[in-house]
Coordinates of C-alpha atoms in Angstrom, one line a residue:
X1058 CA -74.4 45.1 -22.1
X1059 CA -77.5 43.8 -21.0
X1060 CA -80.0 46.0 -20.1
X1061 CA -82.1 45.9 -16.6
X1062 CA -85.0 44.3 -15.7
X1063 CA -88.3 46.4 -15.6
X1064 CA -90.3 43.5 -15.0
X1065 CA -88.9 41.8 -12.1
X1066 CA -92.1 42.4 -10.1
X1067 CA -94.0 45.2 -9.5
X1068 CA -93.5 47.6 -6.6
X1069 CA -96.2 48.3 -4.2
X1070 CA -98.7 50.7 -5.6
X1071 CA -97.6 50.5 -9.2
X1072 CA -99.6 51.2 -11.8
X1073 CA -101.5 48.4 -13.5
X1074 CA -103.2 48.1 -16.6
X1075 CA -101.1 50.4 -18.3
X1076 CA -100.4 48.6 -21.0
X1077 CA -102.1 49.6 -24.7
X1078 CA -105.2 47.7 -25.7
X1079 CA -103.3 45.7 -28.6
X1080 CA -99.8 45.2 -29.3
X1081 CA -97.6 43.6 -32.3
X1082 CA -95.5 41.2 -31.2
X1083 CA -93.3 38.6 -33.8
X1084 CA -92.0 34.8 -32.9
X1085 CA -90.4 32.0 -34.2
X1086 CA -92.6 29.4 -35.2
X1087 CA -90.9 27.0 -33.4
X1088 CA -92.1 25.2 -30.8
X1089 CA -90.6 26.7 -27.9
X1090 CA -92.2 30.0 -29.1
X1091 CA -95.3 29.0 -29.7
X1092 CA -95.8 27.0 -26.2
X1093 CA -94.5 30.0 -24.1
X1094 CA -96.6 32.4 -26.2
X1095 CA -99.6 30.9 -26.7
X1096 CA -102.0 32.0 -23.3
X1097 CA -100.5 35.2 -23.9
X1098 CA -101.7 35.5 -27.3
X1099 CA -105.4 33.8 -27.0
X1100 CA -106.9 35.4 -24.5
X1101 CA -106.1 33.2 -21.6
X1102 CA -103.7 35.6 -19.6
X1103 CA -106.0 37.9 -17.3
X1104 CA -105.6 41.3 -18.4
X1105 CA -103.4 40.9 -21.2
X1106 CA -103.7 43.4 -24.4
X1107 CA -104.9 41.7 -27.9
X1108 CA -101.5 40.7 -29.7
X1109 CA -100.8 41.2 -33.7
X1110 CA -99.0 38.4 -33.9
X1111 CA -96.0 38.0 -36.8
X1112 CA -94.7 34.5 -36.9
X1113 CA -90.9 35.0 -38.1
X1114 CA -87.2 33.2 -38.2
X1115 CA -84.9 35.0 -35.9
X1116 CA -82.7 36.0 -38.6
X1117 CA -85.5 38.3 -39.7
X1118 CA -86.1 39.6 -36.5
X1119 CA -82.9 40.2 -35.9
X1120 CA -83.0 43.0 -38.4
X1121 CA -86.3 44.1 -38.7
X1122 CA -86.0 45.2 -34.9
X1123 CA -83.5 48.0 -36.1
X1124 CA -86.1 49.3 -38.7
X1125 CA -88.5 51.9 -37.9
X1126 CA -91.5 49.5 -38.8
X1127 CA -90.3 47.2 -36.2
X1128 CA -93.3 45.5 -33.6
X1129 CA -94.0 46.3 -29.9
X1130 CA -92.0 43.2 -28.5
X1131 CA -89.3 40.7 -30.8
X1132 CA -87.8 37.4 -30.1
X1133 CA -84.3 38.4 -31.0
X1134 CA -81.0 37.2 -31.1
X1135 CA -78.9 38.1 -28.1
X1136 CA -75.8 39.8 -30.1
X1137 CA -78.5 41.9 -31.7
X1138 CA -79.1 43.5 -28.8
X1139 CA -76.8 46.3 -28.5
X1140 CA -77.8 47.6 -31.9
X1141 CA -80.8 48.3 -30.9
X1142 CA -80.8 49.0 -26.7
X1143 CA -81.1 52.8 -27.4
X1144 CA -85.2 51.8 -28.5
X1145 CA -86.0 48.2 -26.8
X1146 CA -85.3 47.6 -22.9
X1147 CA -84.4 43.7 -22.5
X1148 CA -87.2 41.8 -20.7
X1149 CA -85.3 38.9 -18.5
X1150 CA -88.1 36.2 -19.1
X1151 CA -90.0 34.9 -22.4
X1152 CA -86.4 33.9 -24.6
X1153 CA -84.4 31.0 -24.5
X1154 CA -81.1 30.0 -22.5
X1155 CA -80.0 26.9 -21.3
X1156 CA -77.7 24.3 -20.9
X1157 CA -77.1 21.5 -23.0
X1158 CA -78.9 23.1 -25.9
X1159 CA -76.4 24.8 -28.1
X1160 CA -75.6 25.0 -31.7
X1161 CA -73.6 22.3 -33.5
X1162 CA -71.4 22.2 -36.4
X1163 CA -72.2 19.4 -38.5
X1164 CA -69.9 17.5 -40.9
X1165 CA -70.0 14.5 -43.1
X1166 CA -67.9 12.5 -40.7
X1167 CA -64.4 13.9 -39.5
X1168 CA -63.5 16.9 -40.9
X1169 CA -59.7 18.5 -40.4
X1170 CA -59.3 22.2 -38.7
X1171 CA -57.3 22.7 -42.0
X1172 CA -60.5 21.4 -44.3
X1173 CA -62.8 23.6 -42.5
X1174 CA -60.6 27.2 -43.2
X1175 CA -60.1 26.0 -46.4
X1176 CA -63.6 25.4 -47.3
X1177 CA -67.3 26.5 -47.2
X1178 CA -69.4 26.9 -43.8
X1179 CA -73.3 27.4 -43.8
X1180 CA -74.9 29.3 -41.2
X1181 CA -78.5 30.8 -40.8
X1182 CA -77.2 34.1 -39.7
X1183 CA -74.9 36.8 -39.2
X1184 CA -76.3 38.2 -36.0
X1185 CA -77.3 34.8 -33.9
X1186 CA -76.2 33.5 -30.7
X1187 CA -75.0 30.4 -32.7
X1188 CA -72.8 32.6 -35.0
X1189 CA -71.7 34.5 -32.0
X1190 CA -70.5 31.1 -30.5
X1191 CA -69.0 29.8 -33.4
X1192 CA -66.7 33.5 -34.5
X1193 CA -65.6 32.9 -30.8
X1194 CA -64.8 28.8 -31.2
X1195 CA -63.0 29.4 -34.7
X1196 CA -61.0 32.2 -33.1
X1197 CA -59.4 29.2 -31.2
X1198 CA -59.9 26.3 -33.5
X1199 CA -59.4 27.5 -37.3
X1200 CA -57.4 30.6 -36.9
X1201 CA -57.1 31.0 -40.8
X1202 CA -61.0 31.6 -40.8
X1203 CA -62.9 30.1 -43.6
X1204 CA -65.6 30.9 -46.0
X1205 CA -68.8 31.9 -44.7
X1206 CA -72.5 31.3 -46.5
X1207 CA -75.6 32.4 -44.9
X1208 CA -78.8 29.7 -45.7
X1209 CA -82.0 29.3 -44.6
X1210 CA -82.0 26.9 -41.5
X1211 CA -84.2 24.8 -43.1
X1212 CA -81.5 24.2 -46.2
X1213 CA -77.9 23.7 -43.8
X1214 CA -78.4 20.2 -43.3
X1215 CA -79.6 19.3 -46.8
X1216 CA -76.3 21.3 -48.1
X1217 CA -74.2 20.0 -46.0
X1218 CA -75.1 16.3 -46.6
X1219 CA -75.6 17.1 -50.4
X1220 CA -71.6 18.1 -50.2
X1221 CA -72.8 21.6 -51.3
X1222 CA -71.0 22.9 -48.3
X1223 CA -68.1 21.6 -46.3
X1224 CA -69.9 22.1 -42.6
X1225 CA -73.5 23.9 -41.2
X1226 CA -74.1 25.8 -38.3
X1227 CA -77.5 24.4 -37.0
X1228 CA -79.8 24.9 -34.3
X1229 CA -82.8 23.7 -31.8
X1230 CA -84.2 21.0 -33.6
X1231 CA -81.7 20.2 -35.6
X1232 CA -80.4 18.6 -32.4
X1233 CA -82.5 16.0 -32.8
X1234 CA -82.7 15.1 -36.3
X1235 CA -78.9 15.6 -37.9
X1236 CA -78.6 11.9 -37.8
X1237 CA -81.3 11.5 -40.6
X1238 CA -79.3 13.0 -43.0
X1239 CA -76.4 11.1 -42.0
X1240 CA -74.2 13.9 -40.4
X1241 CA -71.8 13.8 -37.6
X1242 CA -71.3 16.4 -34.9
X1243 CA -68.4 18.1 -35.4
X1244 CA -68.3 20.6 -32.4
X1245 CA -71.0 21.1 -30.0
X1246 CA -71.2 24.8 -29.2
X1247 CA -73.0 24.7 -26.3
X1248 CA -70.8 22.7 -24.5
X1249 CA -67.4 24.4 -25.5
X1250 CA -69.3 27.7 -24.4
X1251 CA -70.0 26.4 -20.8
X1252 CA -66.5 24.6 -20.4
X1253 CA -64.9 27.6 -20.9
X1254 CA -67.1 30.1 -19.1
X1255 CA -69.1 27.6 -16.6
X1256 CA -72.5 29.8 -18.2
X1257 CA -75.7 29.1 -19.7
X1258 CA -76.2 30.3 -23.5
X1259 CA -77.8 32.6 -24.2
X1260 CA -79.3 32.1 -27.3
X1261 CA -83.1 33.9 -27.6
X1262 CA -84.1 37.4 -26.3
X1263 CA -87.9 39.3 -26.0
X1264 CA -87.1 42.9 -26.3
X1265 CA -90.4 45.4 -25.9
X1266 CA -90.3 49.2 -27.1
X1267 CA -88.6 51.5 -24.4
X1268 CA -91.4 54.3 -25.4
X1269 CA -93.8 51.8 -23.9
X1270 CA -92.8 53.2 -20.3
X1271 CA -91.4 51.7 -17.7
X1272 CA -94.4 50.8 -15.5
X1273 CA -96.0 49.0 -19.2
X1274 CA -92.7 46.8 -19.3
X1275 CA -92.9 45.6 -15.8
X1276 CA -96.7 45.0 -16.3
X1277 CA -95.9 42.9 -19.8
X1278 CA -93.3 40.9 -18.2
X1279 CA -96.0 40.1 -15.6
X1280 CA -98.1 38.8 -18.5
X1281 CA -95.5 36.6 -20.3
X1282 CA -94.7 34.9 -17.3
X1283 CA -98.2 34.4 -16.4
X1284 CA -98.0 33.2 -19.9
X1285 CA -95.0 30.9 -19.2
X1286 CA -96.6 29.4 -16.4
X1287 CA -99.9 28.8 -17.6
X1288 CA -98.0 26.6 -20.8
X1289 CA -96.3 24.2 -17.7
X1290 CA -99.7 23.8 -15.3
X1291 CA -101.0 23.0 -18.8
X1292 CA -99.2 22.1 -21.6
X1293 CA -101.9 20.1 -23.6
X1294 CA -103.3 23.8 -24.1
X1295 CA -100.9 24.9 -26.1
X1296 CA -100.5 22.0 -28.4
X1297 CA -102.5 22.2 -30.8
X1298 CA -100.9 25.9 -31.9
X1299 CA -97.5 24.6 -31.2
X1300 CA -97.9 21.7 -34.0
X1301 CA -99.8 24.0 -36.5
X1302 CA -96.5 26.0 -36.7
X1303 CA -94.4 23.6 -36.3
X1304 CA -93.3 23.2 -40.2
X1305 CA -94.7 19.2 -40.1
X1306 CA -92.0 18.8 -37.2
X1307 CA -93.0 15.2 -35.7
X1308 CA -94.4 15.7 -32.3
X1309 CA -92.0 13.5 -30.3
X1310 CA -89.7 16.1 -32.0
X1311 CA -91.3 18.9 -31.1
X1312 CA -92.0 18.3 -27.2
X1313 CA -88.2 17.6 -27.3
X1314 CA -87.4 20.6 -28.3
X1315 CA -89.6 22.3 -25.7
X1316 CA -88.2 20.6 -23.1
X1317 CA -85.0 21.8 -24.0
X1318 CA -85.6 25.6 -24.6
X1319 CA -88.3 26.0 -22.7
X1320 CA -86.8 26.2 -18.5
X1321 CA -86.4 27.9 -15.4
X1322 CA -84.5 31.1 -17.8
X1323 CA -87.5 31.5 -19.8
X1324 CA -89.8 32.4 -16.6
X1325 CA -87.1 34.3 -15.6
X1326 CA -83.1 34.6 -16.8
X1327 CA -81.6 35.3 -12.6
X1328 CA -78.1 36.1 -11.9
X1329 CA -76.9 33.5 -14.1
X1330 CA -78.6 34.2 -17.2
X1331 CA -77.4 37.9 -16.9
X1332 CA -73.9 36.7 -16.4
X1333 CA -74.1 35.1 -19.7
X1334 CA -75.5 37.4 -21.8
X1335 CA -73.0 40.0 -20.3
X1336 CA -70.5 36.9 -21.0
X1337 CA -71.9 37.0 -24.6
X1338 CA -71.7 40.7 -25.3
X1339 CA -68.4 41.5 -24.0
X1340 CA -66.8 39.0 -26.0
X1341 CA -66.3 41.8 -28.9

């Protein structure tokens, strides 16, 4: 279940400030990340804390958030969140939802509902949104179930076209570049989601340490959306960060994938992008 908001706005006469003078936070390197981040992160978010910054792939985050060692605030996977609700509160703006922008399986060329249980499918991991999506689609599609190996996203497409593996599970950039490698798009996960439940996905979270309090949650969710905003009024700001991270992504690329991930859910996920990730969660 989706936890409620603590930083949907102040309430007259709240505290401010309250926050600790430095935090640790850990992000994707991707670009979506790094854009939204940035101001918040470099000094250019009026009264925001220093940040310890740990630049890490989801599927690390997704577990290291359950370990006592964990940072302050995580970009997490959304089915990752109820393992851990009892110690992070949910804040509804910094992660990514959207429409349009969902996982794909990818194939070389047409592949049968009977070739895919009987063979091998690469995914980047066991606790993503993408994962989530595609347990759900199989349940309908490829009832036998199938084989599944967990990869590095960076190695599913190479796999899949080297023949290593019968199909790959891929995400946000991916999108984009599936063709060079001479892949087709099996199923797009995104849009099965939203044809059968009319939603957003919910894909990326930003959890923050309960312990913090409530009136420091609602003040850092002030800050990332100050944050959010700052990286749209001016977007040339952030670019330089967003390409140094960006694992020699080509920039055409890389604003693509911003625009994508990077909407009106990341300032703030409304009604709809609660209905979503309750969507998400309850399907069990």
């Amino acid at each position: 279940m989706a936890a409620t908001d603590p930083g949907s706005g102040a309430a007259v006469g709240a505290p401010t400030n309250v926050l600790p003078e430095k935090l640790s936070i850990a992000y994707s390197p991707c670009p979506n990340d790094t854009f939204v981040f940035h101001a918040l992160t470099h000094g250019l978010v009026p009264g925001a804390p220093a940040f310890d910054v740990t630049f890490a792939d989801i599927d690390v985050t997704n577990y290291w958030v359950q370990e006592a060692d964990a940072p302050d605030v995580l970009k997490i996977s959304y089915p990752a969140l109820p393992l851990i609700q009892d110690r992070y509160e949910l804040l509804h703006c910094g992660g990514a939802l959207g429409r349009g922008c969902g996982p794909l399986v990818l194939s070389q060329g047409a592949v049968s509902a009977e070739a895919l249980a009987g063979g091998v499918i690469a995914v980047p991991s066991l606790l993503s949104t993408a994962f989530r999506l595609f347990e759900l689609w199989a349940e309908q599609n490829v009832p036998n179930g199938m084989q599944i190996k967990v990869l590095p996203f960076h190695e599913i497409m190479p796999a899949v076209a080297a023949g290593e593996v019968t199909a790959g599970l891929v995400i946000h950039e991916a999108r984009f570049t599936y063709q060079n490698f001479g892949l087709t798009c099996h199923t797009d996960l995104g849009q099965w989601w939203e044809a059968q439940t009319g939603l957003p996905i919910p894909l990326g979270a930003i959890v923050a340490r309960k312990d913090l309090g409530e009136a420091a949650l609602t003040e850092l969710s002030g800050l990332i959306r100050a944050s959010v905003d700052h990286a749209w009024a001016d977007p040339k700001a952030s670019h330089e960060y967003v390409m140094a991270h960006a694992q020699e992504m080509d920039p055409e690329v890389a604003q693509q994938h911003i625009g994508l991930y990077v909407n009106e859910f990341t300032r703030d996920l409304g009604p709809d992008g609660l209905a979503a990730v309750e969507a998400l969660l309850a399907k069990r």
